[in-house]
């Protein structure tokens, strides 16, 4: 335990008052000095004898987006405990300034406002006796919080050109057992009786039966473009204004959960080098692998402009690319995947706010952190948006549909 400034001031003041009271024959000064000496004596008598510093209970955690993690500091009996955490972006703290004081036990909570890996801390824990005469503090390392994207939307169905499995939920172009109606034809020996269309039979006077498309599962490859993270001007993580990477991760989470629930084989390809690629798999275990890979991504990591080649795909693989369509190399790779037979759809994840012409005010000045920025960022992004329109039109001419995130989910 270390003496506080209050203890030091009390010692100096008591000595001064006692000396002044004795030399100056001032009883009032002597009484004040004696009171301060009594305070010092009581503080020493009540000083905690245990030399064990306060402990901090905070474990590395995996949570869903929007859930909280609590750090608890416990001190000696009768001590005031103060715990404080260094504030980081992407976390919402309780108390608001991430510092609190309480008797013997103090708590600080952090809520993950956005997906990814966040640092909770580092922490400083301080103990002070009831009189404020003695204090000790200790620093604790930060804990990692991995937040899983909490997207729960359901994607709109995509029309599949090919399906690859033997059985499953997707209607193929091959006639067989299924629920999607393909044709109505005259009854043939061997047809199932439950396929007879009695309404057409009664109208035409002869037995007619329904033909259906067979239903199969398929391979689904979700391509995530992590070569750039484009954020609306002035936006911060967790403020409700999603970046291109936020939108890509949300789309990948929703799509993976949806198609795995249908029984399809789902894989992830990272076009950059942040998430890493995940081979095809099925079931709940594959979903956990995908969520863990996405939650490990730290927002402090720099995006990688290096393009990773897509894996070899079977012809007809349903491929969904989540990208802001800004990299010419990535767009060329999309064309190559289409040429190899991939059943390709693109989800445009560039924030629409950037290319909104209504934002143009005619003035180049904006204030960022109290300083005026003379750059024409709004105008530059609108021009970039016009250029992207030609890219999107060319992709759709080649039979590659491009959807916005709102249209896809």
mmCIF file of C-alpha atoms in Angstrom:
data_model
loop_
_atom_site.group_PDB
_atom_site.id
_atom_site.type_symbol
_atom_site.label_atom_id
_atom_site.label_comp_id
_atom_site.label_asym_id
_atom_site.label_seq_id
_atom_site.Cartn_x
_atom_site.Cartn_y
_atom_site.Cartn_z
ATOM 1 C CA UNK A 1 0.000 0.000 0.000
ATOM 2 C CA UNK A 2 1.258 3.480 -0.878
ATOM 3 C CA UNK A 3 0.520 6.695 0.959
ATOM 4 C CA UNK A 4 -1.802 9.050 -0.850
ATOM 5 C CA UNK A 5 -1.385 12.780 -1.311
ATOM 6 C CA UNK A 6 -4.062 13.257 1.344
ATOM 7 C CA UNK A 7 -1.871 11.378 3.850
ATOM 8 C CA UNK A 8 1.169 13.461 2.937
ATOM 9 C CA UNK A 9 -0.745 16.721 3.244
ATOM 10 C CA UNK A 10 -2.131 15.647 6.629
ATOM 11 C CA UNK A 11 1.370 14.879 7.967
ATOM 12 C CA UNK A 12 2.791 18.204 6.785
ATOM 13 C CA UNK A 13 -0.202 20.187 8.011
ATOM 14 C CA UNK A 14 -0.253 18.517 11.444
ATOM 15 C CA UNK A 15 3.444 19.197 11.913
ATOM 16 C CA UNK A 16 2.982 22.836 10.932
ATOM 17 C CA UNK A 17 -0.028 23.382 13.206
ATOM 18 C CA UNK A 18 1.624 21.691 16.221
ATOM 19 C CA UNK A 19 4.837 23.668 15.748
ATOM 20 C CA UNK A 20 2.931 26.911 15.324
ATOM 21 C CA UNK A 21 0.743 26.122 18.343
ATOM 22 C CA UNK A 22 3.741 25.389 20.596
ATOM 23 C CA UNK A 23 5.964 28.265 19.459
ATOM 24 C CA UNK A 24 3.146 30.776 19.158
ATOM 25 C CA UNK A 25 1.214 29.671 22.240
ATOM 26 C CA UNK A 26 -1.862 29.150 20.055
ATOM 27 C CA UNK A 27 -4.216 26.576 21.536
ATOM 28 C CA UNK A 28 -6.498 26.526 18.485
ATOM 29 C CA UNK A 29 -3.622 25.659 16.143
ATOM 30 C CA UNK A 30 -2.450 22.978 18.562
ATOM 31 C CA UNK A 31 -5.934 21.425 18.622
ATOM 32 C CA UNK A 32 -6.107 21.354 14.822
ATOM 33 C CA UNK A 33 -2.707 19.680 14.702
ATOM 34 C CA UNK A 34 -3.801 17.087 17.247
ATOM 35 C CA UNK A 35 -6.951 16.322 15.236
ATOM 36 C CA UNK A 36 -4.852 15.728 12.120
ATOM 37 C CA UNK A 37 -2.462 13.528 14.106
ATOM 38 C CA UNK A 38 -5.436 11.522 15.362
ATOM 39 C CA UNK A 39 -6.663 11.098 11.762
ATOM 40 C CA UNK A 40 -3.216 9.824 10.753
ATOM 41 C CA UNK A 41 -3.131 7.397 13.698
ATOM 42 C CA UNK A 42 -6.587 6.016 12.902
ATOM 43 C CA UNK A 43 -5.633 5.641 9.222
ATOM 44 C CA UNK A 44 -2.540 3.627 10.183
ATOM 45 C CA UNK A 45 -4.550 1.519 12.628
ATOM 46 C CA UNK A 46 -7.159 0.671 9.987
ATOM 47 C CA UNK A 47 -4.610 0.137 7.229
ATOM 48 C CA UNK A 48 -5.183 -3.265 5.527
ATOM 49 C CA UNK A 49 -2.520 -5.717 6.620
ATOM 50 C CA UNK A 50 -2.983 -8.132 3.734
ATOM 51 C CA UNK A 51 -0.572 -7.505 0.885
ATOM 52 C CA UNK A 52 -2.775 -9.233 -1.697
ATOM 53 C CA UNK A 53 -3.795 -6.835 -4.494
ATOM 54 C CA UNK A 54 -7.290 -6.729 -5.914
ATOM 55 C CA UNK A 55 -8.145 -9.377 -8.494
ATOM 56 C CA UNK A 56 -9.827 -8.939 -11.872
ATOM 57 C CA UNK A 57 -12.241 -11.499 -13.255
ATOM 58 C CA UNK A 58 -12.591 -11.069 -17.014
ATOM 59 C CA UNK A 59 -12.268 -13.946 -19.446
ATOM 60 C CA UNK A 60 -11.863 -13.944 -23.204
ATOM 61 C CA UNK A 61 -15.330 -14.542 -24.578
ATOM 62 C CA UNK A 62 -17.238 -15.415 -27.731
ATOM 63 C CA UNK A 63 -20.546 -13.585 -27.870
ATOM 64 C CA UNK A 64 -23.208 -12.624 -30.361
ATOM 65 C CA UNK A 65 -23.308 -9.118 -31.718
ATOM 66 C CA UNK A 66 -25.083 -6.934 -29.140
ATOM 67 C CA UNK A 67 -24.240 -9.101 -26.101
ATOM 68 C CA UNK A 68 -22.206 -7.848 -23.134
ATOM 69 C CA UNK A 69 -19.108 -9.039 -21.274
ATOM 70 C CA UNK A 70 -18.421 -7.966 -17.676
ATOM 71 C CA UNK A 71 -15.102 -7.423 -15.897
ATOM 72 C CA UNK A 72 -15.291 -7.692 -12.093
ATOM 73 C CA UNK A 73 -12.631 -6.306 -9.723
ATOM 74 C CA UNK A 74 -12.595 -7.653 -6.141
ATOM 75 C CA UNK A 75 -10.621 -5.989 -3.352
ATOM 76 C CA UNK A 76 -9.955 -6.527 0.337
ATOM 77 C CA UNK A 77 -12.692 -6.141 2.925
ATOM 78 C CA UNK A 78 -13.671 -2.537 3.582
ATOM 79 C CA UNK A 79 -11.685 -1.168 0.634
ATOM 80 C CA UNK A 80 -13.019 1.096 -2.089
ATOM 81 C CA UNK A 81 -12.300 -0.530 -5.452
ATOM 82 C CA UNK A 82 -12.014 1.445 -8.680
ATOM 83 C CA UNK A 83 -11.801 -0.321 -12.032
ATOM 84 C CA UNK A 84 -11.254 1.401 -15.354
ATOM 85 C CA UNK A 85 -10.882 0.076 -18.905
ATOM 86 C CA UNK A 86 -9.264 1.789 -21.852
ATOM 87 C CA UNK A 87 -12.067 2.610 -24.274
ATOM 88 C CA UNK A 88 -11.935 1.184 -27.791
ATOM 89 C CA UNK A 89 -14.126 1.654 -30.848
ATOM 90 C CA UNK A 90 -16.821 -0.920 -31.565
ATOM 91 C CA UNK A 91 -17.658 -1.436 -27.869
ATOM 92 C CA UNK A 92 -20.332 0.249 -25.774
ATOM 93 C CA UNK A 93 -19.358 0.560 -22.119
ATOM 94 C CA UNK A 94 -21.341 0.565 -18.908
ATOM 95 C CA UNK A 95 -20.713 2.884 -17.079
ATOM 96 C CA UNK A 96 -20.420 5.176 -20.082
ATOM 97 C CA UNK A 97 -16.808 6.203 -19.437
ATOM 98 C CA UNK A 98 -15.700 2.676 -18.450
ATOM 99 C CA UNK A 99 -14.704 3.715 -14.894
ATOM 100 C CA UNK A 100 -16.575 2.890 -11.682
ATOM 101 C CA UNK A 101 -15.922 2.792 -7.916
ATOM 102 C CA UNK A 102 -17.690 0.657 -5.340
ATOM 103 C CA UNK A 103 -17.127 -0.988 -1.974
ATOM 104 C CA UNK A 104 -15.045 -4.185 -2.244
ATOM 105 C CA UNK A 105 -16.403 -5.104 -5.730
ATOM 106 C CA UNK A 106 -16.689 -3.015 -8.917
ATOM 107 C CA UNK A 107 -17.946 -3.952 -12.386
ATOM 108 C CA UNK A 108 -17.369 -2.637 -15.912
ATOM 109 C CA UNK A 109 -19.310 -4.068 -18.864
ATOM 110 C CA UNK A 110 -18.687 -3.834 -22.589
ATOM 111 C CA UNK A 111 -21.225 -4.585 -25.309
ATOM 112 C CA UNK A 112 -20.050 -5.590 -28.768
ATOM 113 C CA UNK A 113 -21.852 -3.182 -31.083
ATOM 114 C CA UNK A 114 -20.393 -4.763 -34.223
ATOM 115 C CA UNK A 115 -19.040 -8.168 -35.235
ATOM 116 C CA UNK A 116 -15.357 -9.073 -35.147
ATOM 117 C CA UNK A 117 -12.629 -9.308 -32.532
ATOM 118 C CA UNK A 118 -12.354 -6.461 -30.035
ATOM 119 C CA UNK A 119 -9.981 -5.670 -27.167
ATOM 120 C CA UNK A 120 -11.707 -5.186 -23.819
ATOM 121 C CA UNK A 121 -9.177 -3.294 -21.727
ATOM 122 C CA UNK A 122 -6.378 -3.052 -20.665
ATOM 123 C CA UNK A 123 -7.617 -2.479 -17.127
ATOM 124 C CA UNK A 124 -6.423 -0.505 -14.127
ATOM 125 C CA UNK A 125 -7.677 -1.649 -10.716
ATOM 126 C CA UNK A 126 -7.147 0.601 -7.700
ATOM 127 C CA UNK A 127 -7.845 0.014 -3.991
ATOM 128 C CA UNK A 128 -8.231 2.848 -1.489
ATOM 129 C CA UNK A 129 -8.908 2.582 2.234
ATOM 130 C CA UNK A 130 -12.019 4.198 3.678
ATOM 131 C CA UNK A 131 -10.096 7.295 4.890
ATOM 132 C CA UNK A 132 -8.263 7.795 1.612
ATOM 133 C CA UNK A 133 -4.830 7.601 3.241
ATOM 134 C CA UNK A 134 -3.451 4.511 1.496
ATOM 135 C CA UNK A 135 -3.810 3.247 -2.053
ATOM 136 C CA UNK A 136 -2.473 0.594 -4.375
ATOM 137 C CA UNK A 137 -3.146 -0.143 -8.021
ATOM 138 C CA UNK A 138 -2.399 -2.828 -10.554
ATOM 139 C CA UNK A 139 -2.660 -3.061 -14.333
ATOM 140 C CA UNK A 140 -4.241 -6.027 -16.123
ATOM 141 C CA UNK A 141 -3.973 -7.071 -19.741
ATOM 142 C CA UNK A 142 -6.816 -6.669 -22.206
ATOM 143 C CA UNK A 143 -9.179 -9.545 -23.007
ATOM 144 C CA UNK A 144 -10.292 -10.535 -26.481
ATOM 145 C CA UNK A 145 -13.999 -10.428 -27.311
ATOM 146 C CA UNK A 146 -15.030 -12.271 -30.484
ATOM 147 C CA UNK A 147 -18.459 -11.102 -31.602
ATOM 148 C CA UNK A 148 -20.437 -13.154 -34.109
ATOM 149 C CA UNK A 149 -22.519 -11.235 -36.625
ATOM 150 C CA UNK A 150 -26.129 -11.300 -35.453
ATOM 151 C CA UNK A 151 -27.735 -11.187 -38.912
ATOM 152 C CA UNK A 152 -31.012 -13.123 -38.885
ATOM 153 C CA UNK A 153 -32.578 -12.069 -42.189
ATOM 154 C CA UNK A 154 -33.588 -14.681 -44.757
ATOM 155 C CA UNK A 155 -32.213 -14.338 -48.290
ATOM 156 C CA UNK A 156 -34.562 -14.197 -51.212
ATOM 157 C CA UNK A 157 -34.437 -17.356 -53.351
ATOM 158 C CA UNK A 158 -32.049 -17.424 -56.304
ATOM 159 C CA UNK A 159 -32.930 -19.137 -59.563
ATOM 160 C CA UNK A 160 -30.451 -21.999 -60.050
ATOM 161 C CA UNK A 161 -29.307 -22.952 -63.527
ATOM 162 C CA UNK A 162 -27.877 -26.294 -62.313
ATOM 163 C CA UNK A 163 -28.081 -28.373 -59.158
ATOM 164 C CA UNK A 164 -25.428 -30.897 -58.295
ATOM 165 C CA UNK A 165 -26.719 -33.282 -55.616
ATOM 166 C CA UNK A 166 -28.934 -36.339 -55.684
ATOM 167 C CA UNK A 167 -31.710 -35.028 -53.417
ATOM 168 C CA UNK A 168 -32.460 -31.786 -51.698
ATOM 169 C CA UNK A 169 -34.619 -28.646 -51.641
ATOM 170 C CA UNK A 170 -33.732 -27.062 -55.003
ATOM 171 C CA UNK A 171 -35.817 -27.747 -58.105
ATOM 172 C CA UNK A 172 -33.691 -28.979 -61.033
ATOM 173 C CA UNK A 173 -34.457 -29.027 -64.738
ATOM 174 C CA UNK A 174 -34.622 -32.822 -64.634
ATOM 175 C CA UNK A 175 -38.058 -34.373 -64.278
ATOM 176 C CA UNK A 176 -38.514 -36.726 -61.345
ATOM 177 C CA UNK A 177 -39.753 -36.849 -57.752
ATOM 178 C CA UNK A 178 -40.461 -33.398 -56.393
ATOM 179 C CA UNK A 179 -43.117 -30.772 -55.718
ATOM 180 C CA UNK A 180 -42.521 -28.226 -58.516
ATOM 181 C CA UNK A 181 -44.949 -28.867 -61.405
ATOM 182 C CA UNK A 182 -43.215 -29.478 -64.750
ATOM 183 C CA UNK A 183 -46.009 -30.758 -67.054
ATOM 184 C CA UNK A 184 -49.378 -32.538 -67.245
ATOM 185 C CA UNK A 185 -49.506 -35.563 -69.591
ATOM 186 C CA UNK A 186 -51.702 -38.625 -70.247
ATOM 187 C CA UNK A 187 -51.400 -41.440 -67.735
ATOM 188 C CA UNK A 188 -48.900 -44.220 -68.531
ATOM 189 C CA UNK A 189 -48.714 -47.680 -66.990
ATOM 190 C CA UNK A 190 -46.420 -47.516 -63.971
ATOM 191 C CA UNK A 191 -47.225 -43.922 -63.005
ATOM 192 C CA UNK A 192 -48.014 -43.355 -59.348
ATOM 193 C CA UNK A 193 -51.665 -43.007 -58.505
ATOM 194 C CA UNK A 194 -51.037 -40.049 -56.184
ATOM 195 C CA UNK A 195 -49.731 -38.102 -59.196
ATOM 196 C CA UNK A 196 -53.056 -38.278 -61.072
ATOM 197 C CA UNK A 197 -54.541 -34.844 -61.767
ATOM 198 C CA UNK A 198 -58.228 -35.485 -61.136
ATOM 199 C CA UNK A 199 -59.372 -32.058 -62.264
ATOM 200 C CA UNK A 200 -57.851 -32.465 -65.744
ATOM 201 C CA UNK A 201 -58.958 -36.112 -65.841
ATOM 202 C CA UNK A 202 -62.613 -35.174 -65.200
ATOM 203 C CA UNK A 203 -62.490 -32.411 -67.806
ATOM 204 C CA UNK A 204 -60.893 -34.492 -70.591
ATOM 205 C CA UNK A 205 -62.383 -37.860 -69.763
ATOM 206 C CA UNK A 206 -59.045 -39.722 -69.683
ATOM 207 C CA UNK A 207 -56.498 -40.181 -66.921
ATOM 208 C CA UNK A 208 -53.830 -37.470 -66.748
ATOM 209 C CA UNK A 209 -50.903 -37.276 -64.360
ATOM 210 C CA UNK A 210 -48.608 -34.522 -63.096
ATOM 211 C CA UNK A 211 -44.905 -34.441 -63.906
ATOM 212 C CA UNK A 212 -42.607 -32.669 -61.430
ATOM 213 C CA UNK A 213 -39.013 -31.484 -61.366
ATOM 214 C CA UNK A 214 -36.686 -33.468 -59.114
ATOM 215 C CA UNK A 215 -35.320 -31.655 -56.057
ATOM 216 C CA UNK A 216 -31.629 -31.783 -55.212
ATOM 217 C CA UNK A 217 -29.041 -30.119 -53.049
ATOM 218 C CA UNK A 218 -26.138 -28.117 -54.457
ATOM 219 C CA UNK A 219 -22.735 -26.585 -53.678
ATOM 220 C CA UNK A 220 -22.782 -22.965 -52.508
ATOM 221 C CA UNK A 221 -19.583 -20.896 -52.524
ATOM 222 C CA UNK A 222 -19.756 -17.518 -50.785
ATOM 223 C CA UNK A 223 -17.003 -15.185 -51.983
ATOM 224 C CA UNK A 224 -16.181 -12.306 -49.611
ATOM 225 C CA UNK A 225 -14.191 -9.357 -50.963
ATOM 226 C CA UNK A 226 -11.928 -8.204 -48.105
ATOM 227 C CA UNK A 227 -9.502 -6.342 -50.351
ATOM 228 C CA UNK A 228 -10.987 -3.019 -49.185
ATOM 229 C CA UNK A 229 -13.211 -1.774 -46.371
ATOM 230 C CA UNK A 230 -15.101 1.247 -47.646
ATOM 231 C CA UNK A 231 -16.784 3.253 -44.897
ATOM 232 C CA UNK A 232 -19.147 6.223 -45.275
ATOM 233 C CA UNK A 233 -17.384 9.525 -44.706
ATOM 234 C CA UNK A 234 -17.148 10.254 -40.983
ATOM 235 C CA UNK A 235 -18.602 6.879 -39.939
ATOM 236 C CA UNK A 236 -17.242 4.951 -36.946
ATOM 237 C CA UNK A 237 -17.604 1.236 -36.080
ATOM 238 C CA UNK A 238 -20.908 0.584 -34.357
ATOM 239 C CA UNK A 239 -22.575 3.909 -35.172
ATOM 240 C CA UNK A 240 -25.151 2.232 -37.415
ATOM 241 C CA UNK A 241 -23.513 3.253 -40.702
ATOM 242 C CA UNK A 242 -22.261 -0.018 -42.154
ATOM 243 C CA UNK A 243 -19.079 -0.253 -44.193
ATOM 244 C CA UNK A 244 -18.629 -2.496 -47.225
ATOM 245 C CA UNK A 245 -16.977 -5.141 -45.038
ATOM 246 C CA UNK A 246 -19.855 -4.964 -42.526
ATOM 247 C CA UNK A 247 -22.345 -5.568 -45.331
ATOM 248 C CA UNK A 248 -20.268 -8.403 -46.801
ATOM 249 C CA UNK A 249 -20.001 -10.209 -43.461
ATOM 250 C CA UNK A 250 -23.731 -9.764 -42.804
ATOM 251 C CA UNK A 251 -24.584 -11.185 -46.227
ATOM 252 C CA UNK A 252 -22.151 -14.103 -45.819
ATOM 253 C CA UNK A 253 -23.585 -14.973 -42.389
ATOM 254 C CA UNK A 254 -27.193 -14.920 -43.599
ATOM 255 C CA UNK A 255 -26.444 -16.891 -46.762
ATOM 256 C CA UNK A 256 -24.377 -19.537 -44.976
ATOM 257 C CA UNK A 257 -27.035 -20.062 -42.294
ATOM 258 C CA UNK A 258 -29.810 -20.277 -44.912
ATOM 259 C CA UNK A 259 -28.192 -22.752 -47.304
ATOM 260 C CA UNK A 260 -26.738 -24.946 -44.557
ATOM 261 C CA UNK A 261 -30.245 -25.197 -43.083
ATOM 262 C CA UNK A 262 -31.408 -26.441 -46.495
ATOM 263 C CA UNK A 263 -28.783 -29.209 -46.425
ATOM 264 C CA UNK A 264 -26.462 -27.703 -49.052
ATOM 265 C CA UNK A 265 -22.678 -27.853 -48.996
ATOM 266 C CA UNK A 266 -21.398 -24.348 -48.221
ATOM 267 C CA UNK A 267 -17.870 -22.964 -48.469
ATOM 268 C CA UNK A 268 -16.258 -19.538 -47.992
ATOM 269 C CA UNK A 269 -13.608 -17.995 -50.239
ATOM 270 C CA UNK A 270 -11.800 -14.898 -48.986
ATOM 271 C CA UNK A 271 -10.651 -12.852 -51.969
ATOM 272 C CA UNK A 272 -8.247 -10.988 -49.665
ATOM 273 C CA UNK A 273 -6.330 -12.325 -46.694
ATOM 274 C CA UNK A 274 -8.361 -11.395 -43.595
ATOM 275 C CA UNK A 275 -10.832 -14.226 -43.033
ATOM 276 C CA UNK A 276 -9.251 -17.170 -44.789
ATOM 277 C CA UNK A 277 -11.041 -19.674 -46.973
ATOM 278 C CA UNK A 278 -13.192 -22.498 -45.598
ATOM 279 C CA UNK A 279 -13.705 -25.672 -47.666
ATOM 280 C CA UNK A 280 -17.177 -26.996 -48.429
ATOM 281 C CA UNK A 281 -19.032 -28.604 -45.569
ATOM 282 C CA UNK A 282 -22.515 -29.231 -44.222
ATOM 283 C CA UNK A 283 -24.441 -29.056 -40.983
ATOM 284 C CA UNK A 284 -24.159 -27.134 -37.747
ATOM 285 C CA UNK A 285 -20.458 -27.841 -37.416
ATOM 286 C CA UNK A 286 -19.765 -26.035 -40.683
ATOM 287 C CA UNK A 287 -21.846 -23.084 -39.499
ATOM 288 C CA UNK A 288 -19.752 -22.854 -36.339
ATOM 289 C CA UNK A 289 -16.551 -22.899 -38.400
ATOM 290 C CA UNK A 290 -17.816 -20.045 -40.557
ATOM 291 C CA UNK A 291 -18.982 -17.946 -37.596
ATOM 292 C CA UNK A 292 -15.692 -18.451 -35.751
ATOM 293 C CA UNK A 293 -13.707 -17.434 -38.846
ATOM 294 C CA UNK A 294 -15.778 -14.279 -39.269
ATOM 295 C CA UNK A 295 -15.652 -13.368 -35.563
ATOM 296 C CA UNK A 296 -11.840 -13.700 -35.455
ATOM 297 C CA UNK A 297 -11.481 -10.823 -37.896
ATOM 298 C CA UNK A 298 -10.059 -7.776 -36.130
ATOM 299 C CA UNK A 299 -11.083 -4.357 -37.365
ATOM 300 C CA UNK A 300 -7.602 -3.083 -36.556
ATOM 301 C CA UNK A 301 -6.091 -5.380 -39.181
ATOM 302 C CA UNK A 302 -5.260 -3.660 -42.443
ATOM 303 C CA UNK A 303 -7.141 -4.933 -45.466
ATOM 304 C CA UNK A 304 -5.067 -6.775 -48.032
ATOM 305 C CA UNK A 305 -5.039 -5.479 -51.626
ATOM 306 C CA UNK A 306 -3.579 -8.793 -52.789
ATOM 307 C CA UNK A 307 -6.078 -10.954 -54.679
ATOM 308 C CA UNK A 308 -6.282 -14.652 -53.828
ATOM 309 C CA UNK A 309 -7.283 -16.956 -56.636
ATOM 310 C CA UNK A 310 -10.632 -18.678 -56.296
ATOM 311 C CA UNK A 311 -10.634 -22.486 -55.901
ATOM 312 C CA UNK A 312 -11.603 -24.790 -58.736
ATOM 313 C CA UNK A 313 -15.360 -25.202 -58.899
ATOM 314 C CA UNK A 314 -17.647 -27.798 -60.343
ATOM 315 C CA UNK A 315 -19.737 -26.489 -63.204
ATOM 316 C CA UNK A 316 -23.074 -25.311 -61.800
ATOM 317 C CA UNK A 317 -21.779 -24.376 -58.326
ATOM 318 C CA UNK A 318 -23.955 -21.614 -56.902
ATOM 319 C CA UNK A 319 -21.443 -18.799 -56.315
ATOM 320 C CA UNK A 320 -22.464 -15.615 -54.500
ATOM 321 C CA UNK A 321 -19.871 -12.823 -54.447
ATOM 322 C CA UNK A 322 -20.198 -10.098 -51.791
ATOM 323 C CA UNK A 323 -18.153 -7.178 -53.078
ATOM 324 C CA UNK A 324 -18.180 -3.374 -53.481
ATOM 325 C CA UNK A 325 -17.057 -3.865 -57.114
ATOM 326 C CA UNK A 326 -14.053 -1.558 -56.875
ATOM 327 C CA UNK A 327 -11.187 -3.904 -57.736
ATOM 328 C CA UNK A 328 -10.593 -4.543 -61.443
ATOM 329 C CA UNK A 329 -8.681 -7.728 -60.584
ATOM 330 C CA UNK A 330 -11.615 -9.079 -58.587
ATOM 331 C CA UNK A 331 -14.057 -8.255 -61.384
ATOM 332 C CA UNK A 332 -11.818 -10.126 -63.845
ATOM 333 C CA UNK A 333 -11.803 -13.130 -61.506
ATOM 334 C CA UNK A 334 -15.610 -13.017 -61.409
ATOM 335 C CA UNK A 335 -15.651 -13.256 -65.207
ATOM 336 C CA UNK A 336 -13.226 -16.188 -65.082
ATOM 337 C CA UNK A 337 -15.415 -18.053 -62.584
ATOM 338 C CA UNK A 338 -18.423 -17.467 -64.822
ATOM 339 C CA UNK A 339 -16.494 -18.825 -67.812
ATOM 340 C CA UNK A 340 -15.710 -22.000 -65.820
ATOM 341 C CA UNK A 341 -19.439 -22.645 -65.355
ATOM 342 C CA UNK A 342 -20.182 -21.119 -61.951
ATOM 343 C CA UNK A 343 -23.823 -20.132 -61.403
ATOM 344 C CA UNK A 344 -22.850 -16.624 -60.298
ATOM 345 C CA UNK A 345 -24.707 -13.843 -58.466
ATOM 346 C CA UNK A 346 -23.176 -10.630 -57.090
ATOM 347 C CA UNK A 347 -24.314 -8.769 -53.971
ATOM 348 C CA UNK A 348 -23.171 -5.139 -54.174
ATOM 349 C CA UNK A 349 -21.893 -4.115 -50.727
ATOM 350 C CA UNK A 350 -20.760 -0.557 -51.430
ATOM 351 C CA UNK A 351 -22.649 1.768 -49.022
ATOM 352 C CA UNK A 352 -25.293 3.553 -51.080
ATOM 353 C CA UNK A 353 -24.673 6.712 -49.063
ATOM 354 C CA UNK A 354 -21.365 7.250 -50.853
ATOM 355 C CA UNK A 355 -22.859 7.511 -54.335
ATOM 356 C CA UNK A 356 -26.010 9.431 -53.347
ATOM 357 C CA UNK A 357 -26.141 12.639 -55.432
ATOM 358 C CA UNK A 358 -28.424 14.325 -52.872
ATOM 359 C CA UNK A 359 -25.385 14.673 -50.593
ATOM 360 C CA UNK A 360 -23.793 17.215 -52.935
ATOM 361 C CA UNK A 361 -23.943 20.671 -51.371
ATOM 362 C CA UNK A 362 -21.710 22.631 -53.722
ATOM 363 C CA UNK A 363 -19.177 23.424 -51.014
ATOM 364 C CA UNK A 364 -15.866 21.569 -50.641
ATOM 365 C CA UNK A 365 -15.417 22.397 -46.953
ATOM 366 C CA UNK A 366 -16.232 19.892 -44.228
ATOM 367 C CA UNK A 367 -15.009 19.669 -40.666
ATOM 368 C CA UNK A 368 -13.220 16.532 -39.479
ATOM 369 C CA UNK A 369 -12.005 16.535 -35.866
ATOM 370 C CA UNK A 370 -12.388 20.312 -35.773
ATOM 371 C CA UNK A 371 -10.264 20.879 -38.891
ATOM 372 C CA UNK A 372 -11.512 21.946 -42.291
ATOM 373 C CA UNK A 373 -10.954 19.415 -45.066
ATOM 374 C CA UNK A 374 -10.846 20.983 -48.563
ATOM 375 C CA UNK A 375 -11.150 17.666 -50.444
ATOM 376 C CA UNK A 376 -14.196 16.991 -52.601
ATOM 377 C CA UNK A 377 -14.871 13.518 -51.214
ATOM 378 C CA UNK A 378 -18.609 13.543 -51.907
ATOM 379 C CA UNK A 379 -18.123 14.572 -55.525
ATOM 380 C CA UNK A 380 -15.338 12.021 -56.022
ATOM 381 C CA UNK A 381 -17.512 9.144 -54.772
ATOM 382 C CA UNK A 382 -20.443 10.209 -56.948
ATOM 383 C CA UNK A 383 -18.168 10.130 -59.999
ATOM 384 C CA UNK A 384 -16.898 6.696 -58.905
ATOM 385 C CA UNK A 385 -20.514 5.580 -58.621
ATOM 386 C CA UNK A 386 -21.184 6.572 -62.233
ATOM 387 C CA UNK A 387 -18.169 4.502 -63.314
ATOM 388 C CA UNK A 388 -19.506 1.486 -61.411
ATOM 389 C CA UNK A 389 -22.776 1.684 -63.333
ATOM 390 C CA UNK A 390 -20.951 0.733 -66.529
ATOM 391 C CA UNK A 391 -19.266 -2.185 -64.711
ATOM 392 C CA UNK A 392 -22.617 -3.429 -63.366
ATOM 393 C CA UNK A 393 -24.274 -3.090 -66.793
ATOM 394 C CA UNK A 394 -21.448 -5.099 -68.391
ATOM 395 C CA UNK A 395 -21.739 -7.860 -65.787
ATOM 396 C CA UNK A 396 -25.489 -8.144 -66.317
ATOM 397 C CA UNK A 397 -25.000 -8.310 -70.101
ATOM 398 C CA UNK A 398 -22.787 -11.328 -69.461
ATOM 399 C CA UNK A 399 -25.580 -12.975 -67.483
ATOM 400 C CA UNK A 400 -24.263 -12.147 -63.992
ATOM 401 C CA UNK A 401 -27.055 -10.528 -61.937
ATOM 402 C CA UNK A 402 -26.037 -7.785 -59.494
ATOM 403 C CA UNK A 403 -28.238 -7.173 -56.441
ATOM 404 C CA UNK A 404 -28.028 -4.678 -53.651
ATOM 405 C CA UNK A 405 -27.971 -6.000 -50.086
ATOM 406 C CA UNK A 406 -31.571 -4.871 -49.568
ATOM 407 C CA UNK A 407 -32.679 -6.759 -52.697
ATOM 408 C CA UNK A 408 -30.827 -9.936 -51.735
ATOM 409 C CA UNK A 409 -31.880 -10.206 -48.066
#
